[in-house]
Short mmCIF file of C-alpha atoms in Angstrom, two decimals:
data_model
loop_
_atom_site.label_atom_id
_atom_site.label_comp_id
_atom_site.label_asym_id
_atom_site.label_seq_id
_atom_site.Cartn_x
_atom_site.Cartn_y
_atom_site.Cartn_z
CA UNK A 336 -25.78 16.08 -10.97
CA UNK A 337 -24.49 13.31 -13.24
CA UNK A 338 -22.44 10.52 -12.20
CA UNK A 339 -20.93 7.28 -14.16
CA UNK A 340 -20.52 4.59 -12.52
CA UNK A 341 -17.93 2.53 -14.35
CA UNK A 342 -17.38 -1.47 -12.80
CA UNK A 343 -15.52 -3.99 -13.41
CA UNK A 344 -16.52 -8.07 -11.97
CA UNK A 345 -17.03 -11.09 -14.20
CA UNK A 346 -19.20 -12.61 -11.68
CA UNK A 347 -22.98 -11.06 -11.78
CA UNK A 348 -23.34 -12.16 -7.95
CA UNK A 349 -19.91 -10.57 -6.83
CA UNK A 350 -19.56 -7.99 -3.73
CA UNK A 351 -18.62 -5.63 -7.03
CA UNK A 352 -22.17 -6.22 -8.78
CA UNK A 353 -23.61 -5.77 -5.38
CA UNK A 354 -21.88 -2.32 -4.84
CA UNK A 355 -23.01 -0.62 -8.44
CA UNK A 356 -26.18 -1.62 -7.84
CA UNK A 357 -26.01 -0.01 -4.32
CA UNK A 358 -24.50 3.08 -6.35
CA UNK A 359 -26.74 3.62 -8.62
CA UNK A 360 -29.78 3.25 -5.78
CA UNK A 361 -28.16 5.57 -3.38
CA UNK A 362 -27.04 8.10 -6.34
CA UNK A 363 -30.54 8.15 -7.60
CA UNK A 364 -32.44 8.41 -4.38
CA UNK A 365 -30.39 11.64 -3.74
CA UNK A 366 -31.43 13.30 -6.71
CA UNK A 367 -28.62 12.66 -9.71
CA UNK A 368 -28.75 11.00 -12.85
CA UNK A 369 -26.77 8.22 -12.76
CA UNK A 370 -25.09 6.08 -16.21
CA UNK A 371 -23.07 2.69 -15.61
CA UNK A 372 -20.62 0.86 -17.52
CA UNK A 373 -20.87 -2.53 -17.09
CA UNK A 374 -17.63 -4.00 -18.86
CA UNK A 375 -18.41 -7.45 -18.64
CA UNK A 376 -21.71 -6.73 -19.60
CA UNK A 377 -20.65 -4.84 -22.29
CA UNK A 378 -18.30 -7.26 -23.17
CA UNK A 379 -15.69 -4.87 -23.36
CA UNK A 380 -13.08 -5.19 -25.77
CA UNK A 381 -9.51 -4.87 -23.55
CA UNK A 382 -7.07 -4.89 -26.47
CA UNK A 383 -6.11 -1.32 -27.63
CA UNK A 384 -5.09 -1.70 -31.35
CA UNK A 385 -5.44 -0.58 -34.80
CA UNK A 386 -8.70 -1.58 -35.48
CA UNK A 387 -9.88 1.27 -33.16
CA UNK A 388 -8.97 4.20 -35.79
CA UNK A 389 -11.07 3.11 -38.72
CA UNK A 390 -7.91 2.49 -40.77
CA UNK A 391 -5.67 5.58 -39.67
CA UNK A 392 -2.23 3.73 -39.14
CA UNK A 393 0.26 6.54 -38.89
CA UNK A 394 3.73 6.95 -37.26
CA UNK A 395 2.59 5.15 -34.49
CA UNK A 396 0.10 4.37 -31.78
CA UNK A 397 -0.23 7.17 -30.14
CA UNK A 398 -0.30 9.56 -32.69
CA UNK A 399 -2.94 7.23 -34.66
CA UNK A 400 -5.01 7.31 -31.32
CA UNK A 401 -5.22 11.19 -31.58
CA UNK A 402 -5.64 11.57 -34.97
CA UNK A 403 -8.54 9.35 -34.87
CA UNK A 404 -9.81 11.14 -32.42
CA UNK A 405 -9.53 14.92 -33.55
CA UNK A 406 -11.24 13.53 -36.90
CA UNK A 407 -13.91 11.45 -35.34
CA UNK A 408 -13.23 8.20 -36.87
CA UNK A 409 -12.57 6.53 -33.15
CA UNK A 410 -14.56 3.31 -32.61
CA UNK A 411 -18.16 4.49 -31.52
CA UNK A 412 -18.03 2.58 -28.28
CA UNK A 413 -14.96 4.71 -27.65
CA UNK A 414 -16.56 7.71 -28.62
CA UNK A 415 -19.79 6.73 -26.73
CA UNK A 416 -17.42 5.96 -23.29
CA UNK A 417 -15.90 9.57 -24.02
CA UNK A 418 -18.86 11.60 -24.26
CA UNK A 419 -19.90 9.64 -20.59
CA UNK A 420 -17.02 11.43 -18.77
CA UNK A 421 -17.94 14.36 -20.42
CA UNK A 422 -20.94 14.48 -19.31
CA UNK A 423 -20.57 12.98 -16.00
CA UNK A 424 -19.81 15.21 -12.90
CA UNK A 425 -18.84 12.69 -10.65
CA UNK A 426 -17.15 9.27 -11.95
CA UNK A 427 -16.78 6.03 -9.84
CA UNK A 428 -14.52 3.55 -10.88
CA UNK A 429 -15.59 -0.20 -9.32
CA UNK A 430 -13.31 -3.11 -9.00
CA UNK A 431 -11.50 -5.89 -7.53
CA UNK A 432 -8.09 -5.10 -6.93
CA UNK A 433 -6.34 -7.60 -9.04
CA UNK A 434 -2.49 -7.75 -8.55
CA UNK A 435 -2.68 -4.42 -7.12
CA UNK A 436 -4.37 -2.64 -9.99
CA UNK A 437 -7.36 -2.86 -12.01
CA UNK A 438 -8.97 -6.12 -13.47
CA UNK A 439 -7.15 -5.93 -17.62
CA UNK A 440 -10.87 -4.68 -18.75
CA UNK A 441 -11.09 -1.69 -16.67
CA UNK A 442 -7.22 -0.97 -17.78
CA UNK A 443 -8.78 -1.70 -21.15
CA UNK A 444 -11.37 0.93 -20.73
CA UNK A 445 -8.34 3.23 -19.69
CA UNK A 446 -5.96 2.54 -22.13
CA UNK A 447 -8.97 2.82 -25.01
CA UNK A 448 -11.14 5.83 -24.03
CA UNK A 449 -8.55 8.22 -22.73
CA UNK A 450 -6.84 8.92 -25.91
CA UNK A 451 -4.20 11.12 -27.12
CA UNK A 452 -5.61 14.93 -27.69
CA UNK A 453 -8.84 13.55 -25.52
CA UNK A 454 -7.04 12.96 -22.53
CA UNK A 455 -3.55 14.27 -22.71
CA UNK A 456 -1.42 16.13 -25.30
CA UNK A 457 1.47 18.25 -26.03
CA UNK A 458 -1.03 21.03 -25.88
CA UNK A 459 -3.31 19.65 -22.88
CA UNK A 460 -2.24 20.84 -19.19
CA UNK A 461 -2.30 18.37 -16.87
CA UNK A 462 -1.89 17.50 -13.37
CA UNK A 463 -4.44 19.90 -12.39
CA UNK A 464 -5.87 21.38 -15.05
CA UNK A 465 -6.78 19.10 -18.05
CA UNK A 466 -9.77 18.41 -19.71
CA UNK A 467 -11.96 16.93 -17.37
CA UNK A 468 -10.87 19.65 -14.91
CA UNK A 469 -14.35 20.36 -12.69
CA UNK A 470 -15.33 16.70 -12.39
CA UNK A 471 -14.90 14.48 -9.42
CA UNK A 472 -13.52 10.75 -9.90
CA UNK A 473 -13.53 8.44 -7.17
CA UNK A 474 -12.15 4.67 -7.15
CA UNK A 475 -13.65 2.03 -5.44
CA UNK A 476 -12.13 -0.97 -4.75
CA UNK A 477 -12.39 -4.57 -2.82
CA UNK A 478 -9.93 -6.39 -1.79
CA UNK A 479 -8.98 -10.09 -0.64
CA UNK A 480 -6.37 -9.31 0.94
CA UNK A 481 -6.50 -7.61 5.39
CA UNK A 482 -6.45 -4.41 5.93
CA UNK A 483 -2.94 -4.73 8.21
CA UNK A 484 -1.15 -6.24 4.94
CA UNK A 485 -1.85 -2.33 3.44
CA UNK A 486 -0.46 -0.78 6.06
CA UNK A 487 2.35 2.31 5.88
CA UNK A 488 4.46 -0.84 7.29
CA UNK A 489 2.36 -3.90 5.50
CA UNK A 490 4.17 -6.15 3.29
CA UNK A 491 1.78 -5.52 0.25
CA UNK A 492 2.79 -1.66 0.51
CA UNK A 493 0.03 1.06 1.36
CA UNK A 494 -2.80 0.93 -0.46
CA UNK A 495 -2.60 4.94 -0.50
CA UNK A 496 1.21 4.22 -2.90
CA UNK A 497 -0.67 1.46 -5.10
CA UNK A 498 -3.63 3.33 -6.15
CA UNK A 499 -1.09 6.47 -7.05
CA UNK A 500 -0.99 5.26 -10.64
CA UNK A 501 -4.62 5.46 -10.91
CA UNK A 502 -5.54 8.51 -8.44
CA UNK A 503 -2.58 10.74 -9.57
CA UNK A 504 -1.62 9.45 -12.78
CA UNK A 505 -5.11 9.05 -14.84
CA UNK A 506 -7.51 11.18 -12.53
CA UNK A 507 -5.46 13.87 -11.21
CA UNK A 508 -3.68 13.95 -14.77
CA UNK A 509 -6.84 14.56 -16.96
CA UNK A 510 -8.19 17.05 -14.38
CA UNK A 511 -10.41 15.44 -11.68
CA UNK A 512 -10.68 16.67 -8.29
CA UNK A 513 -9.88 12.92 -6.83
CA UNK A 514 -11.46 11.95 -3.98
CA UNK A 515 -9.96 9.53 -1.56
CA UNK A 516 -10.73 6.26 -2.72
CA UNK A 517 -13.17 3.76 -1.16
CA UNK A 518 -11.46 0.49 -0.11
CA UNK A 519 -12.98 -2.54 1.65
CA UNK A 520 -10.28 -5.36 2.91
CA UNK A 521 -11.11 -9.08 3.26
CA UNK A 522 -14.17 -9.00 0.93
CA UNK A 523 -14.32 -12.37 0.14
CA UNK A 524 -16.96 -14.84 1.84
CA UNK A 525 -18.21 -11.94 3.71
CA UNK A 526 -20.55 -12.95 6.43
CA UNK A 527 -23.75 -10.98 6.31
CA UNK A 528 -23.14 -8.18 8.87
CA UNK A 529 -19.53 -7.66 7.72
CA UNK A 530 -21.76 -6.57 4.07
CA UNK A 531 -23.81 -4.54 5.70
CA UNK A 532 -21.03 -2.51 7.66
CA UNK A 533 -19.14 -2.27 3.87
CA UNK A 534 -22.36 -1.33 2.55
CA UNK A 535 -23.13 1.42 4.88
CA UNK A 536 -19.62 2.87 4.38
CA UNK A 537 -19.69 2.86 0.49
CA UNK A 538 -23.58 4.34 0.97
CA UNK A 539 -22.02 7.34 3.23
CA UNK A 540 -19.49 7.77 0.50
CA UNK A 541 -21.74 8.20 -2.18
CA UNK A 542 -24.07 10.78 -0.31
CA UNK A 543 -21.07 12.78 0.44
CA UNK A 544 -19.27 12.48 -3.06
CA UNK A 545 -19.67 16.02 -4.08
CA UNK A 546 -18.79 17.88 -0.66
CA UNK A 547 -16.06 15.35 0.39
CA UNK A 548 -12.63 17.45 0.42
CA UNK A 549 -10.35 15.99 -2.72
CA UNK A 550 -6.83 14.74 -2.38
CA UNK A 551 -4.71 17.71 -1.99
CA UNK A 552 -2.67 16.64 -4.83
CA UNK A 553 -0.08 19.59 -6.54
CA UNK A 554 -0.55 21.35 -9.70
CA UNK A 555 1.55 21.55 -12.32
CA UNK A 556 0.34 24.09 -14.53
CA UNK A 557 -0.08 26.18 -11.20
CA UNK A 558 3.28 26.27 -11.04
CA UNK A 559 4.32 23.23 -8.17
CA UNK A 560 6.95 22.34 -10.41
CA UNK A 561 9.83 23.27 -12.55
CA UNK A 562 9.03 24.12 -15.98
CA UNK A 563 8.47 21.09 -18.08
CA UNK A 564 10.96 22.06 -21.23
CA UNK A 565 14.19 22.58 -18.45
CA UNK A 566 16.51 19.85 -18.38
CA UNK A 567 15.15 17.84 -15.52
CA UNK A 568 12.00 19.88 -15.96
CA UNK A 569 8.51 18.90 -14.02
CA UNK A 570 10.19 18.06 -10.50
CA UNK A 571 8.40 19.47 -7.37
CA UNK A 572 9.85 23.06 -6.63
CA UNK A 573 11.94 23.20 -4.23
CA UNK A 574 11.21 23.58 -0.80
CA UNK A 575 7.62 22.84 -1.14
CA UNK A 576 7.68 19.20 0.20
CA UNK A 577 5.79 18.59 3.33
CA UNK A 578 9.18 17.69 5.96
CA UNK A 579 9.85 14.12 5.99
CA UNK A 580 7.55 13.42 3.07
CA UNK A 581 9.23 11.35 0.08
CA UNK A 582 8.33 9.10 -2.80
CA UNK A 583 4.36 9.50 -3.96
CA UNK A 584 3.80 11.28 -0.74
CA UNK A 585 5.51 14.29 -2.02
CA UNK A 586 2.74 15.54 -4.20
CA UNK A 587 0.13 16.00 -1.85
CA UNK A 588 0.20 20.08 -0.29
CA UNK A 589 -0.38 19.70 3.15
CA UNK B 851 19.16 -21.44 -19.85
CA UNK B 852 15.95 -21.13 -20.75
CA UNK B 853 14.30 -17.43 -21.44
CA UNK B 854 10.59 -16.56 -21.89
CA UNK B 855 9.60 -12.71 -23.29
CA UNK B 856 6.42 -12.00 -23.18
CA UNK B 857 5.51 -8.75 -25.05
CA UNK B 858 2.61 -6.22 -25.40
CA UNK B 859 2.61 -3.78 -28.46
CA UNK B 860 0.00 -3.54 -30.90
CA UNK B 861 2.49 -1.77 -33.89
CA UNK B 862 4.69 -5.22 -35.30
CA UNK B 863 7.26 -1.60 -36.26
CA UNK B 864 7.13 -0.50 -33.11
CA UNK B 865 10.66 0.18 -30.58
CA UNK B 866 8.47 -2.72 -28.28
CA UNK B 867 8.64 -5.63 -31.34
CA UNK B 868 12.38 -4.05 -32.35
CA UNK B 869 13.36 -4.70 -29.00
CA UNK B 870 11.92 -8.28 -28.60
CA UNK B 871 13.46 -9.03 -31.82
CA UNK B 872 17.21 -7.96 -30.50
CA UNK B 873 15.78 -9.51 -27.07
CA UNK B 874 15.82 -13.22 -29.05
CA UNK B 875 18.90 -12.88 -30.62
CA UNK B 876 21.11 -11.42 -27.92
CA UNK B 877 19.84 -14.66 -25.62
CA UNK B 878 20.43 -16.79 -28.73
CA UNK B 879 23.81 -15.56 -29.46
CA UNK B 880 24.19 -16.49 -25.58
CA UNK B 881 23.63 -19.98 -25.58
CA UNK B 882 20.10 -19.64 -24.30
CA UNK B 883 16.57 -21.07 -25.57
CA UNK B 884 14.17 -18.63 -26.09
CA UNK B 885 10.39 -18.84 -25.80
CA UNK B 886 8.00 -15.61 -26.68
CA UNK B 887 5.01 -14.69 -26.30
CA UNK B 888 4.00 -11.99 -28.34
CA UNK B 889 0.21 -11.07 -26.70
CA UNK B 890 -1.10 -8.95 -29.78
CA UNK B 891 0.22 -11.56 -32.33
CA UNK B 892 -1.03 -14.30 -29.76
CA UNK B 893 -4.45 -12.40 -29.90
CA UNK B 894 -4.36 -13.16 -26.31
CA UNK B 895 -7.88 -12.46 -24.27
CA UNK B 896 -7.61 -10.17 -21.70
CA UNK B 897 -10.44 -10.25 -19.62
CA UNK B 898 -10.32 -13.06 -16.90
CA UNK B 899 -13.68 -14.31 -17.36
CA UNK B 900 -15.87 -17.96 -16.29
CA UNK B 901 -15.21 -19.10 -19.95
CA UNK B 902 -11.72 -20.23 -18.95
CA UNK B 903 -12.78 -22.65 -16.15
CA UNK B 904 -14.40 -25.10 -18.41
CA UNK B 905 -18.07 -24.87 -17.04
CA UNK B 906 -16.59 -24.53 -13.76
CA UNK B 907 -18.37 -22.01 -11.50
CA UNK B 908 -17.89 -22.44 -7.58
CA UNK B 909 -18.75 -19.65 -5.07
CA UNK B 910 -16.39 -17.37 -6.69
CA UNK B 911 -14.08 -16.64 -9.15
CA UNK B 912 -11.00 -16.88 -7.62
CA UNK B 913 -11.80 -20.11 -5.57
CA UNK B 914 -13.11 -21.29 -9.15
CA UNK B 915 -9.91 -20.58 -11.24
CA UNK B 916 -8.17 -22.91 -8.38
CA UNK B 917 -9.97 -25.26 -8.88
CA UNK B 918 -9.75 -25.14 -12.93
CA UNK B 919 -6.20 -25.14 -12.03
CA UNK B 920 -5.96 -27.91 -9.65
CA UNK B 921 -8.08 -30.30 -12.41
CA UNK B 922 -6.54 -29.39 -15.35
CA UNK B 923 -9.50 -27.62 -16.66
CA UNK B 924 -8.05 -24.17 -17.19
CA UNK B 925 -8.11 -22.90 -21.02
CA UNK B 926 -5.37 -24.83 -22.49
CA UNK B 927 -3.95 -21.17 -23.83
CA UNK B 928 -3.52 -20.54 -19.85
CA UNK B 929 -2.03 -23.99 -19.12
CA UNK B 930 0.53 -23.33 -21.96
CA UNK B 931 1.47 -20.02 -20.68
CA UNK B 932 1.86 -21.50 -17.00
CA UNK B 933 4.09 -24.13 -18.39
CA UNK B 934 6.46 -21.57 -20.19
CA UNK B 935 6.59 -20.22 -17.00
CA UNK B 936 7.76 -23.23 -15.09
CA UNK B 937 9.98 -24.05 -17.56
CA UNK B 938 11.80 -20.95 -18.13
CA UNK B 939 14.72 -19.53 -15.91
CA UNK B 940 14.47 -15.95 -17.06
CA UNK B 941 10.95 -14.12 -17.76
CA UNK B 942 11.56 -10.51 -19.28
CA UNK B 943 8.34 -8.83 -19.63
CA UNK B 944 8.66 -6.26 -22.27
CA UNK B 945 6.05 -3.38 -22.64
CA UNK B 946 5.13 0.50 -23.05
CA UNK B 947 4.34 2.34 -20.02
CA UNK B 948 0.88 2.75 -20.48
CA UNK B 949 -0.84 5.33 -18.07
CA UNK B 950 1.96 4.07 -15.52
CA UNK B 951 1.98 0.22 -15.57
CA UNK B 952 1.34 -2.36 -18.55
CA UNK B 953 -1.06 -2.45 -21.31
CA UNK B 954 -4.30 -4.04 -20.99
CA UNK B 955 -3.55 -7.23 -22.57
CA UNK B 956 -0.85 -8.06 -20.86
CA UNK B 957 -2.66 -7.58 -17.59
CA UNK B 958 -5.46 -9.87 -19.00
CA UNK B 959 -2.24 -12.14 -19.49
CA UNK B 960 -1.02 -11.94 -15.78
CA UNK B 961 -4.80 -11.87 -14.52
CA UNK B 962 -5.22 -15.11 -16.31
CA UNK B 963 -2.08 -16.90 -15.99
CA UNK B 964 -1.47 -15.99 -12.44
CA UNK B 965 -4.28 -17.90 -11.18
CA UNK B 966 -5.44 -19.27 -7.76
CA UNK B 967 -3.53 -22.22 -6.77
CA UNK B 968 -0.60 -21.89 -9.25
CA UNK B 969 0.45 -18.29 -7.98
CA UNK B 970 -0.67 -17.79 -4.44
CA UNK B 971 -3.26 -19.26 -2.34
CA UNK B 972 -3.56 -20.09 1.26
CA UNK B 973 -1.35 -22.73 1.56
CA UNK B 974 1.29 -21.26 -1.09
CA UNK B 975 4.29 -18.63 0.48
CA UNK B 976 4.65 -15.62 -1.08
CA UNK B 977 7.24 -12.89 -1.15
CA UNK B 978 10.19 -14.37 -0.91
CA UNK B 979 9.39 -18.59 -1.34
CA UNK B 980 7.31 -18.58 -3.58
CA UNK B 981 5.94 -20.88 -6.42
CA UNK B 982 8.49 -19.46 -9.04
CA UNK B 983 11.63 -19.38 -6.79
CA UNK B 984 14.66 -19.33 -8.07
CA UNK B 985 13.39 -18.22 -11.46
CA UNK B 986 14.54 -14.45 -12.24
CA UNK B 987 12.63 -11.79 -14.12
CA UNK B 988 13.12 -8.53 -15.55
CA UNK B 989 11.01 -5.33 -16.12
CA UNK B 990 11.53 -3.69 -19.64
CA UNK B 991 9.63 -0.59 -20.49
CA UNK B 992 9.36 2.20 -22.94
CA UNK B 993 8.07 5.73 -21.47
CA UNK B 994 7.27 8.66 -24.00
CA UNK B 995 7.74 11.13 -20.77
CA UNK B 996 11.33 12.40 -19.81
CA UNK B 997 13.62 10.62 -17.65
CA UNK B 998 13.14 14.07 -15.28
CA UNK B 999 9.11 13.41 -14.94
CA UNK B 1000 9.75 10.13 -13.38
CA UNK B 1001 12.58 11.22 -10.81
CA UNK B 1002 12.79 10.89 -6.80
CA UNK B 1003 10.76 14.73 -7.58
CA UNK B 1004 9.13 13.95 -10.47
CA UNK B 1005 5.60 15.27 -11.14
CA UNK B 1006 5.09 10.78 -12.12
CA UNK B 1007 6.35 10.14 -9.23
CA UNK B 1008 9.78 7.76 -9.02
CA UNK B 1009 9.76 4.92 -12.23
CA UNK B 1010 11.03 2.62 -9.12
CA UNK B 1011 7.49 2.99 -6.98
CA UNK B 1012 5.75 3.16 -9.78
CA UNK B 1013 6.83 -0.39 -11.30
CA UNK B 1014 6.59 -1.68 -7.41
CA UNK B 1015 2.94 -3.07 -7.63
CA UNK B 1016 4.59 -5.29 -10.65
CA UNK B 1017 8.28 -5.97 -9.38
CA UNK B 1018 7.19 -6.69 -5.29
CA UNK B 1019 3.24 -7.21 -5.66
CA UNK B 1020 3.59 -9.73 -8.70
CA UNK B 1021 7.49 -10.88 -9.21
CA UNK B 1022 8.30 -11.05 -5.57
CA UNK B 1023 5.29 -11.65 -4.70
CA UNK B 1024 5.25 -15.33 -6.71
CA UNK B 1025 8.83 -16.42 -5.90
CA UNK B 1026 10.92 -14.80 -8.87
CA UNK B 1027 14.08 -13.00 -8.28
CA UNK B 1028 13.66 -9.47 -9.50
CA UNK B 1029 16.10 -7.79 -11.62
CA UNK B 1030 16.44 -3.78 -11.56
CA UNK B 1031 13.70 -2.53 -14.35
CA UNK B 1032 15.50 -1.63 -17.80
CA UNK B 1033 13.83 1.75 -18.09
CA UNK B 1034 14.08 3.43 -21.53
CA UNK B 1035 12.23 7.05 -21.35
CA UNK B 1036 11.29 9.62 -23.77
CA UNK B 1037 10.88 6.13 -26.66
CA UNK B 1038 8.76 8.15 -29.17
CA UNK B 1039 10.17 8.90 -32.91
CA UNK B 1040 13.63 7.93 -31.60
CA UNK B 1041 16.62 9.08 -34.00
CA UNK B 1042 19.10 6.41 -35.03
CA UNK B 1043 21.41 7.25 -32.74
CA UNK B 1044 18.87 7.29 -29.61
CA UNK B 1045 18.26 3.31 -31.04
CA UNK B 1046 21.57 2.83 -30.94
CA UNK B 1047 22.13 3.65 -27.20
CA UNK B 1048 18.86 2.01 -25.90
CA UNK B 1049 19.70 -1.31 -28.07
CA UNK B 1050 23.26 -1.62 -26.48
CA UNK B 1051 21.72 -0.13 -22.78
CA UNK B 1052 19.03 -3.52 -23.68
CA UNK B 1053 21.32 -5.65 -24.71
CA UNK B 1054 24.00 -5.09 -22.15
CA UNK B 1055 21.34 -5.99 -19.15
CA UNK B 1056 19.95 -9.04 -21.59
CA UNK B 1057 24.01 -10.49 -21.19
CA UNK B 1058 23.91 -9.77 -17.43
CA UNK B 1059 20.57 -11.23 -16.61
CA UNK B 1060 21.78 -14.40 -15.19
CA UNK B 1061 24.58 -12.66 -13.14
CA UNK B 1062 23.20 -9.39 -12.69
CA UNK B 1063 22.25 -9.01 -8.41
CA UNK B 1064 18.79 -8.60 -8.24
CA UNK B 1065 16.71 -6.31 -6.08
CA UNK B 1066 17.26 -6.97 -2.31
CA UNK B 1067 13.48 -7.07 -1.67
CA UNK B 1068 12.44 -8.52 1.71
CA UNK B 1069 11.10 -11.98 2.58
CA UNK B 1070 7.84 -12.98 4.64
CA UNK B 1071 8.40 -16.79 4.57
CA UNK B 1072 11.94 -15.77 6.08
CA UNK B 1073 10.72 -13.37 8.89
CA UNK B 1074 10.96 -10.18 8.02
CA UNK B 1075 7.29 -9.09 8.91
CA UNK B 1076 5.13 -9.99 11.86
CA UNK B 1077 2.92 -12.98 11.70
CA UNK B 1078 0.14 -13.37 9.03
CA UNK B 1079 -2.06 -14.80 11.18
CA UNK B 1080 -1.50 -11.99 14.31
CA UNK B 1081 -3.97 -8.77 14.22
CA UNK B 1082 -2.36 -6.09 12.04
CA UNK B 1083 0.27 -9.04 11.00
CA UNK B 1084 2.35 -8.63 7.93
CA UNK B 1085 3.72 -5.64 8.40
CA UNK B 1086 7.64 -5.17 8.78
CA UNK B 1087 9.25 -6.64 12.11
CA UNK B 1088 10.06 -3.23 14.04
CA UNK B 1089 13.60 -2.36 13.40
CA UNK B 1090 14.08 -3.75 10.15
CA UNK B 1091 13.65 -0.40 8.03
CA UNK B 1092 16.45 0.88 6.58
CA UNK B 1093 16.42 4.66 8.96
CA UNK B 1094 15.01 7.36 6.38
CA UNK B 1095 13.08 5.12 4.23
CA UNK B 1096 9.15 5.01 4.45
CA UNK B 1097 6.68 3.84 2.00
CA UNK B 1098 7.73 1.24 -0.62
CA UNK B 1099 11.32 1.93 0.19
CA UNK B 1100 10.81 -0.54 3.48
CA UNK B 1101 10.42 -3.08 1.56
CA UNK B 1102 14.31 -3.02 0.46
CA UNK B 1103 17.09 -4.79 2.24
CA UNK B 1104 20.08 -2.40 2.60
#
């Protein structure tokens, strides 16, 4: 299989660096083909804007973003990071968590590759069945912060609620079977043998990447939820909550 | 009073720069001084990166931007923005909802600015006392879904928990008081009448800022959660929670 491993440190000797290289070792002992983006390394360029559409302008952004797509005139580094999910079967996203989301270059590498009419659409399903529907994504993430602060009761929220933007609301909405995400707490000035035990965990993650059960998350073009052009359209059908479930938790089956 | 908006759009016609724009005079018209910081006109770097520590390196790059910080060797761009900060007494921070929380470049702004040191750091409170107490600050955001997507049922899951890693995890988290988000949904090819109402919705919660009550989010420097330092510590004190809320919901007073 084909995995892309996509990270995001600024510091070559960080736990992150550490990690993809541990990825790509463990990924290509069992067999796949593995294909990392480095951002930093790349020197990635964060800012969306209208230099990305070879002079399409447009109504606006978004539209510009699509059109620029559909007619190939996106930046080739765009194009290039497109044609990696596409060809990936298994994509690992690899960061510190940074104010509870992703460092701004991985958010650039979000906000810049996945594209109108690439990645959503008026005419693209999604939650569940979009275009990268088939591939697993899985996000990986460190951070400084212990593991009782990320608690269902910890003051920084649960870390299960602040990856939701990224697990349900990039991967689950362009199609990916999302796995449950790697996360290692207190990784900074890790002793040697607390490494090794992260390490070890992230290793049996990888080796189990394509057999690990994905996030039951709900489907809306399978019909979890109201029809999208009704007045209050796209809400979870009722009676199909899990009792006592609210919030994010909602759109997980079972 | 003093205001500081800090906005992310890269379209100078878009409903983001027509907002800041009515943003400056509405405060103006109030009496107030108004500072902005417009991050594509800025051509504000996103990517947090060694470059801005002035050859300082350290045993990593959070413990490094500290110390940049502590000896005045952070970019002078950063110190600038940290000083509009300090001096302001209303931050609005004005953006499109893109894939769920804020464009790149102005999370390469709060990556940045938000260092070690200034923001947080072991000896710093947070939630609740923090470094930018009695400051208050205010979500606005554009969404190009329907109002219905982003409902208690919504297929994004609730606006409110969404914009929670950014209202509790950054706002709280530093000190500010933190106004209810101004939430403006379906913002795409608006009709002149759907200005209208958004412009006076905008305007009306620009007037209220400095009276309006803002979000009764908990505090850790005041007791609410268990002891940092205690296994499993940080977490709500048992009892606290508001009976039927779970998730992000504990995290609200009453």
């Amino acid at each position: 299989m084909k995995a892309l491993i996509v990270a995001a440190h600024p510091d070559a000797n960080s736990l992150t660096a550490a990690l993809k290289d541990l990825a790509v070792r463990t990924l290509e002992a069992g067999g796949h083909e593995v294909v990392v983006s480095d951002l930093y390394a790349m020197k990635w360029q964060s800012a969306a804007d209208f230099t990305d559409f070879d002079g399409i302008t447009g109504t606006d952004f978004m539209h510009a973003s699509g059109t620029a797509y559909e007619t190939g005139r996106l930046a080739p580094e765009i194009r290039a990071e497109q044609q990696k999910l596409l060809d990936a079967d298994l994509v690992v996203l690899l960061f510190p968590l940074w104010w509870f989301t992703v460092p701004a270059i991985l958010k650039g590498w979000i906000d810049r590759v996945f594209t109108y009419n690439f990645a959503y659409g008026a005419a693209i399903p999604r939650y569940g069945d979009g275009p990268l529907a088939g591939k697993r994504a899985m996000l990986a993430t460190l951070t400084g912060g212990r593991a009782g602060h990320y608690t269902p009761r910890g003051v920084n929220g649960p870390i299960e609620d602040l990856l939701f933007p990224l697990n349900h609301g990039l991967l689950h909405f362009t199609g990916f079977d999302v796995l449950p995400p790697f996360v290692a707490h207190s990784a900074v000035h890790l002793a040697p043998e607390a490494y090794a035990d992260i390490a070890a965990q992230f290793r049996q993650r990888l080796t189990t990447a394509f057999t690990t059960d994905p996030l039951p998350y709900r489907s809306e073009s399978g019909g979890d939820y109201t029809a999208l052009t009704q007045p209050g359209g796209s809400e979870l059908a009722p009676g199909l909550e899990t009792p006592g479930t609210s919030g994010f938790g909602l759109h997980l089956a079972g």
